[in-house]
């Protein structure tokens, strides 16, 4: 059994798989202890090995690793930056500055597409990355995601106050909002739509229609009607993680 972890700034996405890559269980947690309790709650054997990608500080990642070793006695392999891997060339001038989660997601996308692709990850931040048919990473874009846009408006505008349940109800439609929560949630969603459609235009200017668009991340579901041709792959980072950290 293998424990796979995608450690973001706010949450840890996890799953446990068998050696044949079948998924035993998984989810999203916000603390190290919650992760340990979730894995312990799984039926069957506990994982003996772990591979992880982390955008957290070295200290935070080491602390998580120590807690996992203490809880399960497993061995841990961490994904690292690379100039090239699995036929893909890192396009950043300083390859170590490309976020590891982006690197793994574009590795996974190119592996699945086997041709030019665009990988859009809709999380706390929204990122997009372009990879040519030859595996050359051409670069990408970063902008605020729904959580950042929403929180900035809540933080800096006194009269904008609402709960998450109200936010979810507001997204039942994208008509002009008739309340503050509707106006904010629908406005932020339309900004995401515009960003994604712009990425589509850029890709078409490069490759015509000969490319694959991947959508991943927690808010991927907000875009299925805007780009119905996109492949939605929630665990795209894990696809790349398995390539970067093969476990025999």
GROMACS .gro file of C-alpha atoms in nm:
model
  248
    1UNK     CA    1   0.000   0.000   0.000
    2UNK     CA    2   0.126   0.345  -0.096
    3UNK     CA    3   0.025   0.677   0.059
    4UNK     CA    4   0.031   0.967  -0.190
    5UNK     CA    5   0.023   1.327  -0.070
    6UNK     CA    6  -0.019   1.662  -0.241
    7UNK     CA    7   0.064   1.916   0.031
    8UNK     CA    8  -0.065   2.261  -0.061
    9UNK     CA    9  -0.044   2.581   0.139
   10UNK     CA   10  -0.387   2.533   0.298
   11UNK     CA   11  -0.480   2.166   0.261
   12UNK     CA   12  -0.333   1.819   0.214
   13UNK     CA   13  -0.485   1.608  -0.059
   14UNK     CA   14  -0.423   1.239   0.003
   15UNK     CA   15  -0.501   0.896  -0.126
   16UNK     CA   16  -0.392   0.539  -0.056
   17UNK     CA   17  -0.338   0.306  -0.350
   18UNK     CA   18  -0.242  -0.056  -0.395
   19UNK     CA   19   0.065  -0.155  -0.594
   20UNK     CA   20  -0.159  -0.205  -0.900
   21UNK     CA   21  -0.260   0.166  -0.867
   22UNK     CA   22  -0.619   0.088  -0.760
   23UNK     CA   23  -0.742   0.347  -0.510
   24UNK     CA   24  -0.830   0.234  -0.158
   25UNK     CA   25  -0.937   0.572  -0.024
   26UNK     CA   26  -0.855   0.940  -0.010
   27UNK     CA   27  -0.970   1.290   0.066
   28UNK     CA   28  -0.865   1.639   0.173
   29UNK     CA   29  -0.759   1.740   0.525
   30UNK     CA   30  -0.628   2.057   0.684
   31UNK     CA   31  -0.389   1.925   0.952
   32UNK     CA   32  -0.125   1.656   0.992
   33UNK     CA   33  -0.323   1.491   1.269
   34UNK     CA   34  -0.639   1.482   1.057
   35UNK     CA   35  -0.441   1.308   0.784
   36UNK     CA   36  -0.310   1.044   1.023
   37UNK     CA   37  -0.658   0.980   1.162
   38UNK     CA   38  -0.806   0.952   0.813
   39UNK     CA   39  -0.546   0.697   0.702
   40UNK     CA   40  -0.585   0.501   1.024
   41UNK     CA   41  -0.961   0.481   0.961
   42UNK     CA   42  -0.911   0.293   0.634
   43UNK     CA   43  -0.987  -0.076   0.644
   44UNK     CA   44  -0.705  -0.317   0.568
   45UNK     CA   45  -0.330  -0.280   0.583
   46UNK     CA   46  -0.166   0.052   0.660
   47UNK     CA   47   0.063   0.198   0.391
   48UNK     CA   48   0.427   0.095   0.405
   49UNK     CA   49   0.552   0.361   0.162
   50UNK     CA   50   0.474   0.723   0.089
   51UNK     CA   51   0.548   0.963  -0.194
   52UNK     CA   52   0.465   1.327  -0.164
   53UNK     CA   53   0.487   1.665  -0.328
   54UNK     CA   54   0.487   1.975  -0.110
   55UNK     CA   55   0.485   2.349  -0.172
   56UNK     CA   56   0.524   2.407   0.202
   57UNK     CA   57   0.844   2.510   0.376
   58UNK     CA   58   1.112   2.248   0.438
   59UNK     CA   59   1.041   2.268   0.810
   60UNK     CA   60   0.667   2.211   0.767
   61UNK     CA   61   0.724   1.923   0.525
   62UNK     CA   62   0.982   1.762   0.754
   63UNK     CA   63   0.741   1.790   1.047
   64UNK     CA   64   0.472   1.610   0.846
   65UNK     CA   65   0.719   1.341   0.742
   66UNK     CA   66   0.828   1.283   1.100
   67UNK     CA   67   0.465   1.249   1.211
   68UNK     CA   68   0.393   0.993   0.937
   69UNK     CA   69   0.702   0.786   1.019
   70UNK     CA   70   0.605   0.786   1.386
   71UNK     CA   71   0.245   0.685   1.310
   72UNK     CA   72   0.304   0.424   1.040
   73UNK     CA   73   0.677   0.348   1.022
   74UNK     CA   74   0.671   0.404   0.647
   75UNK     CA   75   0.945   0.517   0.408
   76UNK     CA   76   0.899   0.853   0.233
   77UNK     CA   77   1.011   0.977  -0.108
   78UNK     CA   78   0.967   1.346  -0.198
   79UNK     CA   79   0.931   1.488  -0.547
   80UNK     CA   80   1.206   1.731  -0.646
   81UNK     CA   81   1.250   1.986  -0.921
   82UNK     CA   82   1.419   1.876  -1.242
   83UNK     CA   83   1.531   2.034  -1.568
   84UNK     CA   84   1.373   1.747  -1.762
   85UNK     CA   85   1.177   1.432  -1.687
   86UNK     CA   86   0.972   1.178  -1.883
   87UNK     CA   87   1.018   1.361  -2.211
   88UNK     CA   88   0.923   1.704  -2.073
   89UNK     CA   89   1.166   1.997  -2.046
   90UNK     CA   90   1.114   2.249  -1.766
   91UNK     CA   91   1.056   2.588  -1.929
   92UNK     CA   92   1.147   2.819  -1.640
   93UNK     CA   93   1.473   3.014  -1.661
   94UNK     CA   94   1.537   2.895  -1.304
   95UNK     CA   95   1.382   2.548  -1.309
   96UNK     CA   96   1.363   2.525  -0.929
   97UNK     CA   97   1.126   2.823  -0.918
   98UNK     CA   98   0.850   2.638  -1.102
   99UNK     CA   99   0.605   2.514  -0.838
  100UNK     CA  100   0.635   2.141  -0.787
  101UNK     CA  101   0.259   2.092  -0.808
  102UNK     CA  102   0.257   2.265  -1.148
  103UNK     CA  103   0.555   2.061  -1.267
  104UNK     CA  104   0.391   1.732  -1.173
  105UNK     CA  105   0.054   1.830  -1.321
  106UNK     CA  106   0.206   1.921  -1.657
  107UNK     CA  107   0.411   1.599  -1.652
  108UNK     CA  108   0.090   1.406  -1.594
  109UNK     CA  109  -0.095   1.597  -1.864
  110UNK     CA  110   0.171   1.539  -2.128
  111UNK     CA  111   0.193   1.171  -2.031
  112UNK     CA  112  -0.182   1.127  -2.078
  113UNK     CA  113  -0.214   1.340  -2.393
  114UNK     CA  114   0.100   1.239  -2.582
  115UNK     CA  115   0.067   1.565  -2.773
  116UNK     CA  116   0.056   1.940  -2.708
  117UNK     CA  117  -0.150   2.025  -2.401
  118UNK     CA  118  -0.262   2.300  -2.166
  119UNK     CA  119  -0.297   2.217  -1.797
  120UNK     CA  120  -0.519   2.445  -1.587
  121UNK     CA  121  -0.525   2.388  -1.212
  122UNK     CA  122  -0.811   2.556  -1.025
  123UNK     CA  123  -0.714   2.575  -0.660
  124UNK     CA  124  -0.643   2.856  -0.413
  125UNK     CA  125  -0.454   3.008  -0.704
  126UNK     CA  126  -0.528   2.928  -1.067
  127UNK     CA  127  -0.236   2.820  -1.283
  128UNK     CA  128  -0.204   2.731  -1.648
  129UNK     CA  129   0.089   2.569  -1.828
  130UNK     CA  130   0.154   2.508  -2.198
  131UNK     CA  131   0.349   2.205  -2.322
  132UNK     CA  132   0.434   2.155  -2.690
  133UNK     CA  133   0.400   1.828  -2.879
  134UNK     CA  134   0.776   1.785  -2.836
  135UNK     CA  135   0.748   1.807  -2.457
  136UNK     CA  136   0.880   2.162  -2.427
  137UNK     CA  137   0.721   2.353  -2.140
  138UNK     CA  138   0.651   2.697  -2.287
  139UNK     CA  139   0.562   2.863  -1.957
  140UNK     CA  140   0.229   2.959  -1.807
  141UNK     CA  141   0.018   3.201  -1.606
  142UNK     CA  142  -0.090   3.242  -1.242
  143UNK     CA  143  -0.390   3.435  -1.110
  144UNK     CA  144  -0.606   3.429  -0.794
  145UNK     CA  145  -0.851   3.143  -0.764
  146UNK     CA  146  -1.200   3.152  -0.618
  147UNK     CA  147  -1.083   3.127  -0.253
  148UNK     CA  148  -0.838   3.417  -0.292
  149UNK     CA  149  -1.080   3.641  -0.481
  150UNK     CA  150  -1.359   3.570  -0.236
  151UNK     CA  151  -1.143   3.625   0.072
  152UNK     CA  152  -0.993   3.948  -0.060
  153UNK     CA  153  -1.339   4.093  -0.111
  154UNK     CA  154  -1.454   3.974   0.230
  155UNK     CA  155  -1.142   4.113   0.397
  156UNK     CA  156  -1.121   4.453   0.230
  157UNK     CA  157  -1.489   4.538   0.183
  158UNK     CA  158  -1.674   4.582   0.512
  159UNK     CA  159  -2.023   4.516   0.385
  160UNK     CA  160  -1.938   4.187   0.214
  161UNK     CA  161  -2.011   3.917   0.467
  162UNK     CA  162  -2.166   3.576   0.397
  163UNK     CA  163  -2.111   3.209   0.477
  164UNK     CA  164  -2.001   2.920   0.258
  165UNK     CA  165  -2.351   2.775   0.236
  166UNK     CA  166  -2.480   3.102   0.092
  167UNK     CA  167  -2.191   3.103  -0.154
  168UNK     CA  168  -2.283   2.756  -0.279
  169UNK     CA  169  -2.647   2.853  -0.327
  170UNK     CA  170  -2.544   3.164  -0.519
  171UNK     CA  171  -2.378   2.953  -0.787
  172UNK     CA  172  -2.703   2.788  -0.892
  173UNK     CA  173  -2.713   3.049  -1.169
  174UNK     CA  174  -2.483   3.298  -1.344
  175UNK     CA  175  -2.750   3.562  -1.398
  176UNK     CA  176  -2.672   3.910  -1.263
  177UNK     CA  177  -2.676   3.886  -0.883
  178UNK     CA  178  -2.963   4.033  -0.683
  179UNK     CA  179  -2.773   4.014  -0.355
  180UNK     CA  180  -2.413   4.074  -0.251
  181UNK     CA  181  -2.332   3.706  -0.221
  182UNK     CA  182  -2.473   3.635  -0.568
  183UNK     CA  183  -2.287   3.930  -0.719
  184UNK     CA  184  -1.954   3.828  -0.567
  185UNK     CA  185  -1.972   3.454  -0.632
  186UNK     CA  186  -2.102   3.488  -0.985
  187UNK     CA  187  -1.862   3.771  -1.065
  188UNK     CA  188  -1.560   3.571  -0.948
  189UNK     CA  189  -1.681   3.266  -1.140
  190UNK     CA  190  -1.713   3.469  -1.460
  191UNK     CA  191  -1.358   3.597  -1.409
  192UNK     CA  192  -1.241   3.235  -1.399
  193UNK     CA  193  -1.439   3.162  -1.713
  194UNK     CA  194  -1.269   3.453  -1.889
  195UNK     CA  195  -0.924   3.335  -1.782
  196UNK     CA  196  -0.983   2.983  -1.909
  197UNK     CA  197  -1.128   3.098  -2.240
  198UNK     CA  198  -0.821   3.319  -2.289
  199UNK     CA  199  -0.597   3.018  -2.235
  200UNK     CA  200  -0.797   2.835  -2.498
  201UNK     CA  201  -0.742   3.121  -2.744
  202UNK     CA  202  -0.368   3.117  -2.676
  203UNK     CA  203  -0.349   2.742  -2.732
  204UNK     CA  204  -0.538   2.771  -3.062
  205UNK     CA  205  -0.303   3.043  -3.179
  206UNK     CA  206  -0.012   2.803  -3.116
  207UNK     CA  207  -0.152   2.470  -3.228
  208UNK     CA  208  -0.490   2.517  -3.395
  209UNK     CA  209  -0.710   2.239  -3.259
  210UNK     CA  210  -0.427   1.988  -3.219
  211UNK     CA  211  -0.395   1.996  -2.840
  212UNK     CA  212  -0.560   1.862  -2.525
  213UNK     CA  213  -0.697   2.087  -2.251
  214UNK     CA  214  -0.676   1.946  -1.899
  215UNK     CA  215  -0.868   2.088  -1.603
  216UNK     CA  216  -0.775   1.984  -1.251
  217UNK     CA  217  -0.808   2.121  -0.897
  218UNK     CA  218  -1.086   2.171  -0.647
  219UNK     CA  219  -1.292   2.417  -0.853
  220UNK     CA  220  -1.269   2.224  -1.181
  221UNK     CA  221  -1.643   2.159  -1.167
  222UNK     CA  222  -1.715   2.530  -1.222
  223UNK     CA  223  -1.591   2.507  -1.579
  224UNK     CA  224  -1.741   2.193  -1.733
  225UNK     CA  225  -2.003   2.394  -1.926
  226UNK     CA  226  -1.755   2.658  -2.044
  227UNK     CA  227  -1.504   2.415  -2.195
  228UNK     CA  228  -1.691   2.088  -2.249
  229UNK     CA  229  -1.404   1.957  -2.461
  230UNK     CA  230  -1.166   1.966  -2.164
  231UNK     CA  231  -1.049   1.649  -1.989
  232UNK     CA  232  -1.123   1.688  -1.619
  233UNK     CA  233  -0.864   1.488  -1.423
  234UNK     CA  234  -0.896   1.560  -1.049
  235UNK     CA  235  -0.579   1.366  -0.958
  236UNK     CA  236  -0.348   1.495  -1.230
  237UNK     CA  237  -0.077   1.588  -0.979
  238UNK     CA  238  -0.076   1.229  -0.855
  239UNK     CA  239  -0.024   1.106  -1.212
  240UNK     CA  240   0.291   1.317  -1.229
  241UNK     CA  241   0.394   1.223  -0.876
  242UNK     CA  242   0.402   0.854  -0.968
  243UNK     CA  243   0.629   0.941  -1.261
  244UNK     CA  244   0.863   1.155  -1.051
  245UNK     CA  245   0.876   0.910  -0.759
  246UNK     CA  246   0.839   0.554  -0.891
  247UNK     CA  247   0.813   0.295  -0.616
  248UNK     CA  248   0.900  -0.062  -0.711
   0.00000   0.00000   0.00000
